[in-house]
XYZ file of C-alpha atoms in Angstrom:
712
model
C -7.263 -6.462 4.384
C -5.150 -3.446 4.478
C -4.359 -0.337 6.381
C -5.051 3.451 5.603
C -2.292 5.640 4.148
C -2.571 9.430 3.882
C -1.960 10.628 0.340
C -2.071 13.863 -1.604
C -2.033 12.374 -5.126
C -5.330 12.643 -6.940
C -4.628 10.822 -10.238
C -4.242 7.148 -11.255
C -0.724 5.848 -11.303
C 1.141 6.278 -14.599
C 2.535 3.287 -16.308
C 5.766 2.427 -14.451
C 8.948 3.099 -16.307
C 10.286 -0.296 -15.615
C 11.997 -2.321 -18.350
C 14.524 -4.710 -16.901
C 15.633 -7.717 -18.756
C 13.649 -10.924 -18.311
C 16.421 -13.240 -17.261
C 15.971 -16.958 -17.919
C 17.965 -19.315 -15.835
C 18.446 -22.602 -17.573
C 20.912 -24.628 -15.526
C 21.560 -28.286 -16.511
C 18.721 -30.454 -15.186
C 19.833 -31.984 -11.852
C 20.180 -35.711 -11.910
C 17.287 -37.479 -10.294
C 18.206 -40.140 -7.690
C 17.226 -43.708 -8.563
C 13.781 -44.872 -7.364
C 14.271 -46.218 -3.893
C 13.484 -49.883 -3.194
C 12.598 -51.584 -0.076
C 16.049 -52.257 1.343
C 16.018 -53.452 5.030
C 19.738 -53.357 5.291
C 20.014 -49.665 4.689
C 21.027 -47.542 7.721
C 17.862 -45.863 9.015
C 19.638 -42.777 10.452
C 18.150 -43.363 13.892
C 14.441 -43.604 12.578
C 12.554 -46.368 14.127
C 11.954 -49.548 12.057
C 8.496 -48.698 10.456
C 8.203 -52.309 9.269
C 7.586 -53.419 12.863
C 4.359 -51.421 13.078
C 1.360 -53.740 13.280
C -1.108 -53.073 10.591
C 1.005 -50.699 8.605
C 1.669 -52.896 5.616
C -0.104 -52.542 2.327
C -0.126 -48.778 2.127
C -0.628 -47.416 5.709
C 1.824 -44.658 5.604
C 1.259 -41.081 4.921
C 3.804 -38.781 3.129
C 3.843 -35.082 3.827
C 5.748 -32.585 1.790
C 6.249 -29.120 3.202
C 7.691 -26.500 0.783
C 8.767 -23.411 2.856
C 10.893 -20.428 2.253
C 14.300 -21.841 2.903
C 13.763 -25.572 2.966
C 11.702 -28.299 1.323
C 11.173 -31.222 3.482
C 9.286 -34.562 3.342
C 8.229 -36.555 6.481
C 6.640 -40.011 6.356
C 4.107 -40.904 9.167
C 2.597 -43.934 10.445
C -0.937 -44.289 11.941
C 0.316 -43.267 15.294
C 1.628 -39.888 13.680
C 5.174 -40.997 14.410
C 7.889 -39.956 11.919
C 9.312 -43.070 10.357
C 11.365 -41.380 7.558
C 12.395 -37.825 6.628
C 14.530 -35.847 4.051
C 15.224 -32.231 3.539
C 16.479 -30.102 0.496
C 17.783 -26.531 0.751
C 15.842 -23.966 -1.296
C 18.145 -21.911 -3.513
C 16.821 -18.266 -3.806
C 18.029 -16.143 -6.641
C 18.860 -12.554 -6.538
C 19.239 -11.628 -10.295
C 18.365 -7.914 -9.887
C 17.945 -5.493 -7.109
C 14.779 -6.368 -5.252
C 14.169 -9.605 -7.012
C 13.852 -12.861 -5.071
C 13.206 -15.937 -7.200
C 13.329 -19.686 -7.359
C 14.155 -21.571 -10.570
C 11.098 -23.782 -11.435
C 12.969 -26.780 -12.618
C 15.110 -26.898 -9.661
C 11.927 -26.746 -7.408
C 10.599 -29.671 -9.368
C 13.703 -31.938 -9.160
C 13.971 -31.108 -5.451
C 10.371 -32.104 -5.090
C 11.018 -35.555 -6.620
C 14.356 -36.137 -4.907
C 13.116 -35.194 -1.436
C 10.302 -37.652 -1.592
C 12.551 -40.463 -2.853
C 15.008 -39.661 -0.105
C 12.388 -39.797 2.537
C 11.133 -43.067 1.348
C 14.637 -44.475 1.296
C 15.170 -43.112 4.816
C 12.032 -44.900 6.003
C 12.988 -48.193 4.235
C 9.773 -48.027 2.340
C 8.767 -48.126 -1.399
C 6.044 -46.024 -2.974
C 3.552 -48.927 -2.833
C 3.625 -48.631 1.007
C 2.562 -45.029 0.890
C -1.238 -44.626 1.181
C -1.224 -40.890 0.236
C 0.649 -37.759 -0.083
C -0.181 -34.239 1.154
C 1.368 -31.030 -0.103
C 1.815 -27.775 1.778
C 3.515 -24.761 0.249
C 4.468 -21.154 1.186
C 1.839 -18.715 0.000
C 2.019 -15.700 -2.374
C 4.898 -17.105 -4.609
C 3.732 -17.439 -8.026
C 4.755 -18.237 -11.724
C 2.993 -17.885 -15.210
C 3.269 -20.159 -18.103
C 2.219 -20.829 -21.564
C -1.075 -22.920 -21.727
C -0.174 -24.685 -25.058
C 3.561 -25.410 -24.288
C 3.555 -25.514 -20.411
C 6.779 -23.482 -20.650
C 7.292 -21.012 -17.712
C 7.696 -17.404 -18.700
C 9.848 -16.458 -15.756
C 11.215 -17.915 -12.469
C 9.010 -18.088 -9.505
C 8.502 -14.701 -7.965
C 8.538 -15.301 -4.246
C 6.660 -13.486 -1.531
C 9.986 -11.801 -0.424
C 10.321 -10.219 -3.878
C 9.899 -6.336 -3.983
C 10.190 -5.476 -7.654
C 6.762 -4.108 -7.690
C 7.516 -1.617 -4.927
C 7.049 1.457 -7.169
C 3.686 0.107 -8.358
C 2.599 -0.496 -4.755
C 3.400 3.002 -3.635
C 1.829 4.495 -6.819
C -1.387 2.672 -6.380
C -1.753 3.237 -2.567
C -1.634 6.893 -3.362
C -3.824 6.822 -6.404
C -7.335 8.271 -6.763
C -8.755 4.858 -7.625
C -7.733 3.325 -4.202
C -8.928 6.454 -2.477
C -12.306 5.997 -4.090
C -12.326 2.294 -3.241
C -11.621 3.084 0.395
C -14.097 5.980 0.582
C -16.836 3.880 -1.144
C -16.275 1.003 1.122
C -16.421 3.164 4.239
C -19.908 4.510 3.105
C -21.098 1.063 2.217
C -20.038 -0.194 5.552
C -21.900 2.491 7.527
C -25.104 1.615 5.416
C -24.775 -2.228 5.214
C -22.552 -3.008 8.283
C -20.867 -5.605 6.208
C -17.399 -6.646 7.430
C -16.400 -7.060 3.788
C -16.679 -3.288 3.377
C -15.009 -2.504 6.630
C -11.886 -4.418 5.286
C -12.266 -2.516 2.048
C -12.302 0.937 3.920
C -8.664 0.385 5.081
C -7.374 -1.498 2.083
C -3.767 -1.092 1.387
C -1.562 -2.975 -1.210
C 1.715 -4.575 -0.050
C 4.771 -6.013 -1.714
C 4.003 -9.355 0.000
C 0.808 -9.674 -2.003
C 0.561 -11.199 -5.429
C -1.515 -8.537 -7.066
C 1.241 -5.913 -7.842
C 3.817 -8.369 -8.619
C 1.555 -10.112 -11.182
C 0.633 -6.729 -12.614
C 4.252 -6.014 -12.944
C 4.782 -9.131 -14.896
C 1.928 -8.215 -17.307
C 3.395 -4.748 -17.809
C 7.044 -5.792 -18.246
C 6.818 -9.259 -19.854
C 5.754 -8.884 -23.450
C 5.151 -12.492 -23.918
C 3.074 -12.769 -20.818
C 0.988 -9.812 -21.847
C 0.446 -11.318 -25.366
C -0.638 -14.696 -24.054
C -2.974 -13.047 -21.537
C -4.664 -11.142 -24.372
C -5.127 -14.466 -26.374
C -6.334 -16.355 -23.278
C -3.272 -18.692 -23.232
C -1.609 -17.430 -20.108
C -1.798 -19.564 -16.966
C -1.229 -18.392 -13.460
C -0.298 -20.457 -10.409
C 1.131 -20.454 -6.867
C 3.681 -23.120 -5.943
C 0.850 -25.731 -5.215
C -0.935 -25.076 -8.531
C 2.279 -25.535 -10.597
C 3.393 -28.741 -8.785
C -0.014 -30.303 -9.225
C -0.048 -29.227 -12.874
C 3.286 -30.905 -13.384
C 2.328 -34.035 -11.496
C -0.920 -34.211 -13.615
C 1.008 -33.507 -16.930
C -1.079 -30.501 -17.496
C -4.476 -31.975 -16.787
C -5.219 -30.111 -13.515
C -4.985 -26.325 -13.081
C -6.181 -25.707 -9.666
C -5.479 -24.336 -6.273
C -7.034 -24.850 -2.727
C -8.963 -22.099 -1.024
C -6.135 -21.555 1.681
C -3.449 -20.795 -0.965
C -5.838 -18.655 -2.886
C -6.664 -16.572 0.166
C -2.891 -15.608 0.391
C -2.779 -13.879 -2.878
C -4.926 -10.790 -2.242
C -6.552 -11.482 -5.577
C -9.133 -13.469 -3.754
C -12.146 -12.335 -1.623
C -12.541 -14.405 1.475
C -15.935 -12.761 2.176
C -17.424 -14.269 -1.085
C -14.984 -17.125 -1.227
C -14.073 -16.621 -4.827
C -11.621 -14.618 -7.060
C -12.140 -10.878 -6.544
C -13.567 -9.916 -10.049
C -13.824 -6.161 -9.324
C -10.264 -5.903 -8.338
C -9.062 -7.963 -11.177
C -10.785 -5.564 -13.588
C -9.343 -2.544 -11.694
C -5.827 -3.948 -12.050
C -6.245 -5.067 -15.530
C -5.685 -8.803 -14.828
C -7.856 -11.263 -16.838
C -9.961 -13.745 -14.940
C -9.162 -16.381 -17.452
C -5.544 -16.989 -16.086
C -6.519 -18.158 -12.651
C -6.755 -21.717 -11.463
C -9.970 -23.529 -10.296
C -10.646 -23.371 -6.624
C -10.848 -26.778 -4.924
C -11.242 -27.902 -1.225
C -7.939 -28.675 0.503
C -8.957 -32.273 1.078
C -9.919 -34.375 -1.971
C -8.750 -35.962 -5.165
C -5.784 -33.904 -6.499
C -4.532 -36.605 -8.817
C -1.430 -38.754 -8.147
C 2.330 -39.110 -8.466
C 3.033 -41.255 -11.506
C 4.777 -44.636 -11.166
C 7.714 -43.593 -13.418
C 8.633 -40.967 -10.610
C 8.532 -43.210 -7.497
C 7.943 -46.844 -8.661
C 4.227 -46.883 -7.874
C 1.392 -44.297 -8.010
C 0.950 -42.228 -4.856
C -2.474 -40.564 -4.566
C -2.404 -36.899 -3.545
C -5.297 -36.196 -1.183
C -4.548 -32.796 0.351
C -3.125 -29.426 -0.747
C -2.986 -26.674 1.796
C -1.106 -23.526 2.606
C 1.666 -23.650 5.255
C -0.137 -21.668 7.858
C -3.368 -23.404 7.434
C -1.601 -26.918 7.813
C 0.267 -25.450 10.834
C -2.968 -24.610 12.540
C -4.388 -27.912 11.794
C -1.292 -29.617 12.947
C -1.434 -27.712 16.128
C -4.893 -29.292 16.711
C -6.595 -25.888 16.221
C -9.665 -27.494 14.968
C -12.249 -25.244 16.889
C -13.257 -21.619 16.858
C -10.939 -19.619 19.176
C -8.025 -21.903 18.876
C -4.668 -19.937 18.549
C -1.286 -20.984 17.277
C 2.018 -19.069 16.830
C 4.496 -20.000 14.197
C 7.983 -18.876 14.876
C 9.902 -19.517 11.685
C 11.577 -17.195 9.247
C 8.660 -14.929 10.120
C 6.282 -14.968 13.043
C 2.665 -15.749 12.348
C -0.142 -15.691 14.801
C -3.391 -17.346 13.582
C -6.766 -17.579 15.219
C -9.461 -19.989 14.139
C -12.478 -17.747 13.558
C -14.728 -20.535 12.366
C -17.160 -20.058 9.514
C -16.832 -16.330 9.463
C -13.885 -14.180 8.083
C -12.373 -11.470 10.240
C -12.365 -7.843 9.162
C -9.528 -5.738 10.565
C -8.551 -2.070 10.671
C -5.056 -2.899 12.219
C -3.518 -5.070 9.499
C -4.889 -8.386 10.806
C -6.018 -10.060 7.668
C -8.699 -12.633 6.842
C -7.366 -15.825 5.310
C -8.531 -19.418 4.982
C -7.116 -22.277 7.029
C -8.308 -25.359 5.071
C -11.569 -26.699 3.506
C -12.561 -30.311 4.060
C -15.768 -32.239 4.362
C -16.827 -30.279 7.571
C -16.555 -26.932 5.604
C -14.345 -24.035 5.134
C -12.371 -22.764 8.151
C -11.572 -19.085 8.371
C -8.431 -17.612 10.187
C -7.468 -14.083 11.260
C -3.780 -13.804 10.777
C -1.085 -11.250 11.961
C 2.466 -11.521 10.922
C 5.962 -10.215 11.616
C 8.361 -10.642 8.729
C 11.488 -10.650 10.847
C 11.840 -13.525 13.252
C 14.196 -16.210 12.319
C 15.948 -13.514 10.215
C 16.992 -11.839 13.470
C 18.483 -15.149 14.707
C 20.299 -15.546 11.357
C 21.537 -12.033 11.505
C 23.069 -12.588 14.948
C 24.689 -15.669 13.789
C 26.187 -13.875 10.722
C 27.514 -11.104 13.010
C 29.413 -13.693 15.006
C 27.431 -13.255 18.218
C 27.143 -17.100 18.412
C 28.042 -20.090 16.240
C 24.751 -21.889 16.506
C 21.130 -20.680 17.032
C 20.709 -23.331 19.820
C 23.172 -21.224 21.981
C 20.844 -18.219 22.075
C 18.646 -19.208 24.942
C 21.446 -19.973 27.280
C 23.344 -16.744 26.274
C 20.251 -14.615 27.040
C 19.641 -16.300 30.453
C 23.294 -15.647 31.388
C 22.937 -11.742 30.743
C 23.529 -9.756 33.810
C 22.711 -6.106 34.641
C 19.480 -4.215 33.799
C 17.797 -4.609 30.541
C 18.678 -1.311 29.035
C 19.493 -2.493 25.398
C 16.732 -2.654 22.929
C 16.728 -4.395 19.616
C 14.298 -3.419 16.841
C 13.539 -6.356 14.567
C 12.550 -4.397 11.442
C 14.679 -5.510 8.586
C 11.640 -5.660 6.480
C 9.689 -2.803 8.309
C 7.278 -3.400 11.142
C 3.928 -5.203 10.356
C 0.654 -5.407 12.364
C -0.292 -3.436 14.310
C 2.011 -0.586 13.403
C 2.149 -1.439 9.686
C 5.207 0.904 8.977
C 7.210 -0.323 5.850
C 9.675 2.504 6.332
C 10.803 1.383 9.788
C 14.360 0.541 10.421
C 16.106 -2.182 12.256
C 18.590 -1.066 15.071
C 19.774 -1.240 18.516
C 19.434 1.474 21.228
C 21.155 1.741 24.515
C 24.570 0.095 23.852
C 27.141 1.034 26.487
C 30.750 0.166 27.116
C 29.790 -2.826 29.226
C 27.318 -4.326 26.648
C 28.333 -7.851 25.632
C 26.965 -10.725 23.620
C 24.691 -11.898 26.354
C 22.978 -8.564 26.571
C 22.634 -8.144 22.874
C 21.209 -11.649 22.470
C 18.758 -11.088 25.262
C 17.715 -7.860 23.668
C 17.217 -9.554 20.341
C 15.101 -12.452 21.769
C 13.093 -9.981 23.863
C 12.223 -8.068 20.780
C 10.742 -11.086 19.183
C 8.511 -11.585 22.343
C 7.484 -8.020 22.192
C 6.426 -8.346 18.680
C 4.394 -11.443 19.467
C 2.734 -9.551 22.373
C 1.887 -6.678 19.933
C 0.142 -9.012 17.623
C -1.722 -10.746 20.317
C -2.935 -7.335 21.908
C -4.156 -6.266 18.499
C -6.024 -9.607 17.989
C -7.748 -9.246 21.374
C -8.636 -5.605 20.622
C -10.432 -6.541 17.357
C -12.022 -9.892 18.371
C -15.601 -10.070 19.033
C -16.568 -10.823 22.645
C -17.774 -14.325 22.074
C -14.455 -15.344 20.247
C -12.539 -13.548 22.942
C -14.370 -15.396 25.688
C -13.600 -18.722 23.944
C -10.132 -17.924 23.131
C -8.902 -16.972 26.636
C -9.408 -20.448 28.066
C -7.373 -22.091 25.371
C -3.566 -22.671 25.364
C -1.224 -20.846 23.011
C 0.453 -23.497 20.929
C 3.759 -22.675 19.196
C 5.700 -24.364 16.369
C 8.442 -23.557 13.969
C 12.296 -23.864 14.356
C 12.532 -20.805 16.669
C 9.997 -22.456 19.045
C 12.874 -24.501 20.307
C 14.150 -21.418 22.240
C 13.146 -21.796 25.908
C 14.046 -18.106 26.755
C 11.808 -16.859 24.103
C 8.797 -19.020 24.971
C 9.077 -18.199 28.640
C 9.162 -14.543 27.913
C 6.008 -14.871 25.602
C 4.164 -16.779 28.289
C 5.009 -14.136 30.947
C 4.152 -11.155 28.739
C 0.767 -12.567 27.576
C -0.118 -14.138 30.863
C -1.111 -17.518 29.397
C 0.600 -20.892 29.300
C 2.553 -21.522 26.156
C 2.513 -25.096 24.734
C 5.338 -26.568 22.737
C 4.467 -29.893 21.037
C 6.975 -32.688 21.026
C 7.425 -32.242 17.302
C 7.676 -28.652 16.034
C 7.147 -29.797 12.418
C 3.511 -29.170 12.831
C 3.068 -27.901 9.268
C 4.090 -31.297 7.915
C 1.947 -32.990 10.551
C -1.105 -31.022 9.794
C -0.595 -31.714 6.122
C -0.269 -35.437 6.917
C -3.478 -35.384 8.906
C -5.497 -33.783 6.247
C -4.098 -36.057 3.546
C -4.699 -39.039 5.761
C -8.349 -38.031 6.455
C -8.731 -37.679 2.703
C -7.457 -41.239 2.166
C -9.295 -42.790 5.115
C -6.185 -43.366 7.284
C -8.022 -41.409 9.868
C -11.781 -41.160 9.919
C -12.318 -37.984 11.896
C -10.699 -35.227 13.912
C -11.750 -36.922 17.128
C -9.522 -39.907 16.073
C -6.574 -37.509 15.929
C -6.914 -35.843 19.360
C -5.211 -38.740 21.344
C -2.150 -38.278 19.030
C -1.319 -34.723 20.416
C 1.874 -34.805 22.543
C 3.354 -32.013 24.432
C 7.094 -31.419 24.968
C 6.827 -28.621 27.561
C 4.320 -26.075 28.911
C 5.807 -22.648 29.777
C 3.782 -21.123 32.591
C 3.604 -17.368 32.916
C 5.884 -15.930 35.741
C 3.306 -13.387 37.054
C 5.693 -11.926 39.683
C 8.101 -10.993 36.749
C 5.260 -9.767 34.413
C 5.082 -6.093 35.686
C 8.770 -5.593 35.150
C 8.595 -7.181 31.737
C 5.584 -5.122 30.672
C 7.468 -1.994 31.881
C 10.466 -2.903 29.878
C 8.244 -3.461 26.804
C 6.862 0.035 27.170
C 10.441 1.255 27.045
C 11.101 -0.826 24.007
C 7.983 0.674 22.377
C 9.520 4.158 22.978
C 12.825 2.960 21.404
C 10.632 1.629 18.498
C 9.309 5.005 17.829
C 12.810 6.403 16.959
C 13.182 3.763 14.150
C 9.710 4.339 12.591
C 9.478 6.356 9.320
C 13.151 6.096 9.008
C 13.276 5.356 5.361
C 12.155 8.128 2.915
C 8.948 8.042 0.907
C 10.842 6.726 -2.165
C 12.058 3.752 -0.357
C 11.217 1.242 2.428
C 12.990 -1.201 4.648
C 12.387 -4.012 2.123
C 13.776 -2.261 -0.848
C 16.666 -0.775 1.080
C 17.551 -4.122 2.228
C 17.178 -5.509 -1.222
C 19.677 -3.115 -2.552
C 22.272 -4.860 -0.441
C 21.920 -8.100 -2.527
C 24.696 -8.762 -5.032
C 23.129 -8.556 -8.575
C 23.194 -12.039 -10.118
C 23.889 -13.765 -6.801
C 22.419 -17.208 -6.238
C 22.420 -17.385 -2.327
C 19.638 -18.118 0.044
C 19.541 -14.614 1.587
C 21.313 -11.259 1.664
C 24.038 -9.710 3.673
C 24.842 -6.164 4.479
C 27.262 -4.557 1.971
C 27.718 -1.356 4.140
C 28.498 -1.420 7.880
C 25.637 0.005 10.036
C 26.183 3.381 11.672
C 26.005 3.623 15.526
C 25.201 6.931 16.788
C 26.220 7.715 20.308
C 23.916 10.152 22.038
C 23.570 11.934 25.430
C 19.953 12.332 24.850
C 20.407 16.034 24.060
C 17.036 17.629 23.101
C 18.817 19.568 20.367
C 20.352 16.493 18.879
C 17.648 13.863 17.939
C 18.941 10.311 18.363
C 17.646 9.158 14.949
C 19.541 11.539 12.805
C 22.344 9.666 10.951
C 24.584 12.616 10.008
C 25.857 15.961 11.051
C 27.161 14.694 14.498
C 28.685 17.235 16.790
C 32.207 16.492 18.032
C 30.987 15.302 21.410
C 28.658 12.820 19.655
C 31.244 10.430 18.017
C 30.193 8.188 15.052
C 30.946 4.562 15.951
C 31.123 2.142 13.225
C 30.929 -1.629 14.409
C 33.410 -4.021 12.844
C 31.240 -7.179 13.107
C 31.954 -9.231 10.019
C 32.367 -12.750 8.789
C 35.996 -13.996 8.473
C 38.131 -12.318 5.745
C 35.316 -9.964 4.741
C 36.152 -6.317 4.313
C 33.636 -3.697 5.454
C 32.688 -2.733 1.888
C 32.501 -6.209 0.295
C 29.379 -8.356 0.197
C 29.591 -11.796 1.690
C 29.406 -14.773 -0.682
C 28.434 -17.586 1.646
C 24.736 -18.405 2.269
C 23.673 -16.413 5.285
C 21.175 -19.008 6.606
C 24.111 -21.212 7.351
C 26.752 -20.477 9.951
C 30.059 -19.311 8.683
C 32.802 -21.816 9.013
C 35.457 -20.128 11.088
C 38.701 -21.713 11.939
C 39.007 -22.015 15.648
C 42.345 -20.309 15.397
C 41.145 -17.547 13.165
C 39.393 -14.418 14.714
C 35.760 -13.921 13.644
C 35.952 -10.170 13.398
C 38.405 -8.247 11.267
C 39.076 -4.603 11.813
C 38.580 -2.220 8.913
C 40.324 0.956 7.967
C 38.449 3.896 9.729
C 39.322 7.568 9.742
C 41.206 8.567 12.808
C 38.413 10.834 14.072
C 36.079 7.943 14.604
C 35.737 5.371 17.345
C 35.689 1.693 16.580
C 33.438 -0.743 18.480
C 34.491 -4.349 17.819
C 32.852 -7.081 19.735
C 35.328 -9.833 20.207
C 34.696 -13.528 20.220
C 38.370 -14.567 20.438
C 40.905 -14.284 23.315
C 42.168 -10.747 23.843
C 43.346 -8.649 26.709
C 39.840 -7.425 27.205
C 36.865 -9.324 28.654
C 35.341 -11.469 25.913
C 31.819 -10.166 26.442
C 32.787 -6.426 26.414
C 33.245 -4.503 23.131
C 36.802 -3.172 22.498
C 36.673 0.492 22.000
C 39.430 2.357 20.314
C 39.301 5.961 21.543
C 39.383 8.743 18.993
C 42.537 10.769 18.400
C 40.414 13.905 18.199
C 39.405 14.951 21.792
C 35.771 15.805 22.330
C 34.938 19.490 22.852
C 33.301 18.661 26.179
C 33.011 15.324 27.998
C 29.606 13.748 28.350
C 27.851 14.054 31.444
C 27.073 10.403 31.767
C 27.960 7.205 29.850
C 26.459 7.656 26.438
C 23.894 5.260 25.149
C 24.271 4.127 21.443
C 21.858 3.786 18.501
C 22.555 1.279 15.831
C 20.624 1.170 12.665
C 20.743 -2.100 10.890
C 20.303 -3.456 7.378
C 20.152 -7.083 6.171
């Protein structure tokens, strides 16, 4: 589960010189809403009257809680898998130091309680009507706490956190990791075990728990002391919630959440003892491993008015595959959310990859443990949010129509690499950017380029999957539909582009909340609401099938080749001492408590005539005939050197009479490009260019293209 990285260091990494303060955030405990009662007079917000369902009384409903990166939602389902109640809470991410991305544990807990109460109220139900609860969570976000007092030692450190970046780089270049990779390659040649094939290309990443946990043990003296004394407890989000609900009686996680930590070995289905010893992490801190479906305790009556049994705990991506009805080997689903995830059901065998496609677990129930091969792209929904923040559109729902309205040839290429590029390129130093801007480029062309880039990344992941899949799995998979889910899956233009590129139909279910649906199915099967997977099959409903346009496919594939050429210019952009993730993290305002970050500096656009002596990806030393162009694309009343303060995951509230983009003070020898979204004397979809007062030494031979490197 990793990738090779050349290195010239031959020593183990020294202890990192990191000694930041260990902040404790202790806000006043949010007030819990009152326990909802059964009130038939309450407005049901358009949700059907669940009390009219035949046979639903006496505990026939299933509650499903989905704790994602940006939202926590609870949905209540009846036996026909219809949503009868729902509620949602925004997740508040904390940026207390550069590179840190955290969640406050007590806030997570209170949101957990309140969102379930709100969903019950919305469904006009009480807790006694709920047969069971299922819980799915984001993977690789963790916390540690004192075994005796149950007091957390720090906030949740999320999967987006990059505080351990120095450790990751040191260990990847270390003699120890070289020895592990070399030894694994030898053992693979001898034993032909896929476990050693994975070890031969092992590479640590910021998204994994291992180095972030090691950072905690090296920088939090209380955690280190408790670990030595056997009093430290570790848990991902699911572990901590179950521990709280059981009042400290249960310290456990399911196999799917454990497999996302990179401290677990999917080939032996247990915590990776040798790696724990190498990293100096005691085995005693880890939770018990349990099947996803089973007895996970219950929510107490004091929380909801009656006990609610918890019968399933599962990771978000495993639940998503189950909710996509991906029960069989070879089934494929694509989640298009904050990130993009492609998961293939590999049955009872884990997948070994040399291209960054990693083996994880989907779920474990009475029929056994299901393995998945997973490829991911960290920047998917973040690209949509970036365009919204830049004022290209007010709502994400506008993007499909905007892209379809674009005219002219597709000569603009967007690189979605705010956090580097993942499988199959695996370049953490890649930069986001735009190549090919011209004077006639408008909002439709930019939005089309953004959406096409997301489709190109999906095609890259799909091609890597096909290249590594064994013949039997490949033969099974090619006859199955590609099923999509997630908020970005509502975009028709994107799904049609994916279908045409891959050459296979893409199915969008009627409800794209398939993570919550899969969690509900697993919990319901654990409680006897549904007896088997066969009973679930008739419940699958399709909203739309996107058939590939094979006449358009050759042109789209040629365009993707050009996009890949553009991508090459943005790879290895950040130096060895930094990466896209750390560079973007530096843009966060220290101590801020928003849901994401905004750029603090305007990106630089480099105009180029494709001169062989002037590489397009050099950010400085521009000749006079290659003007530097700085875009003025900002939220209202924001200067170019000030960070934004509103949550970037939400659209900026602009007055209809107030221009979205404000000009900044630039030197007179620079050009300004200012896309306009308000009435001017120029076409709305064309950028306004203020020509430089310093003439060029020689005019360009043709209209210059433009390179834009971006930071979130």
